[in-house]
């Protein structure tokens, strides 16, 4: 499955979240990660993020799709990640 | 069609982009908008954003889907927008 994760995290925890997500996904823009993962990896990520974050202060939205083909991706301006080379 | 727009804009232009996108979409998190729009509205948005932004400094990613059903949306922590009431 393909996921896009966007987050708004307290500055005390944001680097920890970023370092964690880098293990599974590609950083594409400030506070935005993308990539192909399995269902069990997604469950693991959700579980771990709940531990890392303070759910009364932080906000994470996870958009998931069965396949990347369900989505069209367009960039205006700078492509900050290498994803365009990977696609 | 359903779209998610994430952006990383120079501070000089970010409020203008935010005010513009509010006319079409729902703010859901810092630098993230979502919503249902038509194809022609999306073309209009792309055209207008290219005018507002400096494409050599700013970065906008537009994810679009034929239908919202192609996507699953989960929130960890705070839901910053009203979208959960709308869904």
GROMACS .gro file of C-alpha atoms in nm:
model
  174
    1UNK     CA    1   0.000   0.000   0.000
    2UNK     CA    2   0.103   0.359  -0.055
    3UNK     CA    3   0.093   0.619   0.222
    4UNK     CA    4   0.133   0.994   0.264
    5UNK     CA    5   0.196   1.110   0.620
    6UNK     CA    6   0.169   1.476   0.719
    7UNK     CA    7   0.238   1.595   1.070
    8UNK     CA    8   0.231   1.897   1.296
    9UNK     CA    9   0.445   1.804   1.596
   10UNK     CA   10   0.569   2.000   1.898
   11UNK     CA   11   0.927   2.117   1.834
   12UNK     CA   12   1.046   1.902   2.129
   13UNK     CA   13   0.946   1.582   1.939
   14UNK     CA   14   0.956   1.670   1.569
   15UNK     CA   15   1.313   1.551   1.503
   16UNK     CA   16   1.239   1.219   1.670
   17UNK     CA   17   0.933   1.170   1.446
   18UNK     CA   18   1.132   1.269   1.138
   19UNK     CA   19   1.418   1.029   1.220
   20UNK     CA   20   1.169   0.752   1.287
   21UNK     CA   21   0.970   0.798   0.963
   22UNK     CA   22   1.293   0.811   0.758
   23UNK     CA   23   1.336   0.439   0.839
   24UNK     CA   24   1.022   0.352   0.643
   25UNK     CA   25   0.938   0.639   0.410
   26UNK     CA   26   1.080   0.916   0.194
   27UNK     CA   27   1.092   1.275   0.318
   28UNK     CA   28   0.932   1.484   0.040
   29UNK     CA   29   0.873   1.819   0.204
   30UNK     CA   30   0.874   1.974   0.553
   31UNK     CA   31   0.640   1.757   0.763
   32UNK     CA   32   0.549   1.530   0.469
   33UNK     CA   33   0.660   1.171   0.406
   34UNK     CA   34   0.552   0.929   0.135
   35UNK     CA   35   0.618   0.573   0.028
   36UNK     CA   36   0.525   0.212  -0.027
   37UNK     CA   37   0.487   0.000   0.289
   38UNK     CA   38   0.306  -0.314   0.399
   39UNK     CA   39  -0.008  -0.318   0.617
   40UNK     CA   40   0.185  -0.458   0.908
   41UNK     CA   41   0.449  -0.186   0.872
   42UNK     CA   42   0.173   0.075   0.880
   43UNK     CA   43   0.030  -0.078   1.199
   44UNK     CA   44   0.378  -0.077   1.351
   45UNK     CA   45   0.431   0.290   1.251
   46UNK     CA   46   0.100   0.393   1.408
   47UNK     CA   47   0.183   0.208   1.730
   48UNK     CA   48   0.532   0.361   1.751
   49UNK     CA   49   0.416   0.714   1.664
   50UNK     CA   50   0.162   0.697   1.946
   51UNK     CA   51   0.450   0.626   2.182
   52UNK     CA   52   0.674   0.902   2.043
   53UNK     CA   53   0.404   1.169   2.025
   54UNK     CA   54   0.188   1.351   2.278
   55UNK     CA   55  -0.158   1.291   2.138
   56UNK     CA   56  -0.300   1.593   2.317
   57UNK     CA   57  -0.050   1.830   2.148
   58UNK     CA   58   0.061   1.669   1.823
   59UNK     CA   59  -0.130   1.600   1.502
   60UNK     CA   60  -0.053   1.333   1.241
   61UNK     CA   61  -0.268   1.254   0.936
   62UNK     CA   62  -0.209   0.928   0.751
   63UNK     CA   63  -0.352   0.895   0.401
   64UNK     CA   64  -0.330   0.540   0.268
   65UNK     CA   65  -0.417   0.383  -0.067
   66UNK     CA   66  -0.426   0.025  -0.183
   67UNK     CA   67  -0.199   0.118  -0.470
   68UNK     CA   68  -0.001   0.417  -0.587
   69UNK     CA   69  -0.191   0.406  -0.913
   70UNK     CA   70  -0.497   0.541  -0.730
   71UNK     CA   71  -0.311   0.871  -0.698
   72UNK     CA   72  -0.175   1.136  -0.933
   73UNK     CA   73   0.116   1.341  -0.802
   74UNK     CA   74   0.210   1.682  -0.943
   75UNK     CA   75   0.474   1.926  -0.821
   76UNK     CA   76   0.468   2.303  -0.874
   77UNK     CA   77   0.801   2.474  -0.811
   78UNK     CA   78   1.085   2.283  -0.648
   79UNK     CA   79   1.074   1.906  -0.602
   80UNK     CA   80   1.244   1.885  -0.264
   81UNK     CA   81   1.279   1.505  -0.256
   82UNK     CA   82   1.440   1.253  -0.485
   83UNK     CA   83   1.102   1.085  -0.536
   84UNK     CA   84   1.072   1.210  -0.889
   85UNK     CA   85   1.382   1.006  -0.971
   86UNK     CA   86   1.230   0.701  -0.804
   87UNK     CA   87   0.883   0.720  -0.966
   88UNK     CA   88  -1.203   1.451  -0.772
   89UNK     CA   89  -1.041   1.466  -0.432
   90UNK     CA   90  -0.713   1.648  -0.370
   91UNK     CA   91  -0.455   1.690  -0.095
   92UNK     CA   92  -0.223   1.987  -0.137
   93UNK     CA   93   0.093   2.024   0.073
   94UNK     CA   94   0.321   2.320   0.040
   95UNK     CA   95   0.649   2.468   0.157
   96UNK     CA   96   0.633   2.836   0.067
   97UNK     CA   97   0.862   3.132   0.140
   98UNK     CA   98   0.725   3.322   0.441
   99UNK     CA   99   0.671   3.628   0.215
  100UNK     CA  100   0.406   3.437   0.015
  101UNK     CA  101   0.267   3.172   0.247
  102UNK     CA  102  -0.031   3.372   0.377
  103UNK     CA  103  -0.134   3.459   0.022
  104UNK     CA  104  -0.126   3.089  -0.074
  105UNK     CA  105  -0.322   2.996   0.240
  106UNK     CA  106  -0.589   3.263   0.178
  107UNK     CA  107  -0.617   3.152  -0.184
  108UNK     CA  108  -0.653   2.779  -0.111
  109UNK     CA  109  -0.917   2.850   0.158
  110UNK     CA  110  -1.149   2.956  -0.126
  111UNK     CA  111  -1.152   2.602  -0.266
  112UNK     CA  112  -1.033   2.361   0.001
  113UNK     CA  113  -1.028   2.289   0.374
  114UNK     CA  114  -0.725   2.371   0.586
  115UNK     CA  115  -0.647   2.051   0.781
  116UNK     CA  116  -0.301   2.114   0.919
  117UNK     CA  117  -0.014   2.360   0.877
  118UNK     CA  118   0.068   2.363   0.506
  119UNK     CA  119  -0.195   2.099   0.422
  120UNK     CA  120  -0.530   2.146   0.245
  121UNK     CA  121  -0.783   1.885   0.132
  122UNK     CA  122  -1.114   1.869  -0.046
  123UNK     CA  123  -1.343   1.781  -0.332
  124UNK     CA  124  -1.303   1.994  -0.646
  125UNK     CA  125  -1.367   1.965  -1.017
  126UNK     CA  126  -1.097   1.910  -1.280
  127UNK     CA  127  -1.140   2.262  -1.411
  128UNK     CA  128  -1.107   2.402  -1.059
  129UNK     CA  129  -0.782   2.209  -1.018
  130UNK     CA  130  -0.648   2.350  -1.345
  131UNK     CA  131  -0.747   2.698  -1.229
  132UNK     CA  132  -0.575   2.644  -0.890
  133UNK     CA  133  -0.253   2.527  -1.058
  134UNK     CA  134  -0.255   2.827  -1.292
  135UNK     CA  135  -0.317   3.075  -1.007
  136UNK     CA  136  -0.061   2.915  -0.772
  137UNK     CA  137   0.204   2.948  -1.042
  138UNK     CA  138   0.130   3.321  -1.049
  139UNK     CA  139   0.133   3.361  -0.669
  140UNK     CA  140   0.444   3.149  -0.608
  141UNK     CA  141   0.810   3.177  -0.700
  142UNK     CA  142   0.873   2.842  -0.862
  143UNK     CA  143   1.245   2.861  -0.795
  144UNK     CA  144   1.192   2.898  -0.418
  145UNK     CA  145   0.856   2.745  -0.332
  146UNK     CA  146   0.738   2.382  -0.340
  147UNK     CA  147   0.380   2.257  -0.379
  148UNK     CA  148   0.278   1.892  -0.414
  149UNK     CA  149  -0.072   1.813  -0.540
  150UNK     CA  150  -0.204   1.461  -0.483
  151UNK     CA  151  -0.527   1.397  -0.670
  152UNK     CA  152  -0.765   1.100  -0.680
  153UNK     CA  153  -1.066   1.026  -0.896
  154UNK     CA  154  -1.267   0.968  -0.581
  155UNK     CA  155  -1.224   1.004  -0.207
  156UNK     CA  156  -1.305   0.637  -0.171
  157UNK     CA  157  -0.961   0.555  -0.312
  158UNK     CA  158  -0.815   0.690   0.010
  159UNK     CA  159  -0.825   0.601   0.378
  160UNK     CA  160  -0.766   0.885   0.622
  161UNK     CA  161  -0.654   0.832   0.983
  162UNK     CA  162  -0.558   1.089   1.245
  163UNK     CA  163  -0.326   1.031   1.538
  164UNK     CA  164  -0.347   1.295   1.810
  165UNK     CA  165  -0.534   1.617   1.747
  166UNK     CA  166  -0.764   1.661   1.446
  167UNK     CA  167  -0.689   2.024   1.366
  168UNK     CA  168  -0.960   2.070   1.106
  169UNK     CA  169  -1.335   2.026   1.110
  170UNK     CA  170  -1.303   1.764   0.834
  171UNK     CA  171  -1.384   1.480   1.067
  172UNK     CA  172  -1.725   1.639   1.115
  173UNK     CA  173  -1.769   1.670   0.739
  174UNK     CA  174  -1.660   1.315   0.645
   0.00000   0.00000   0.00000
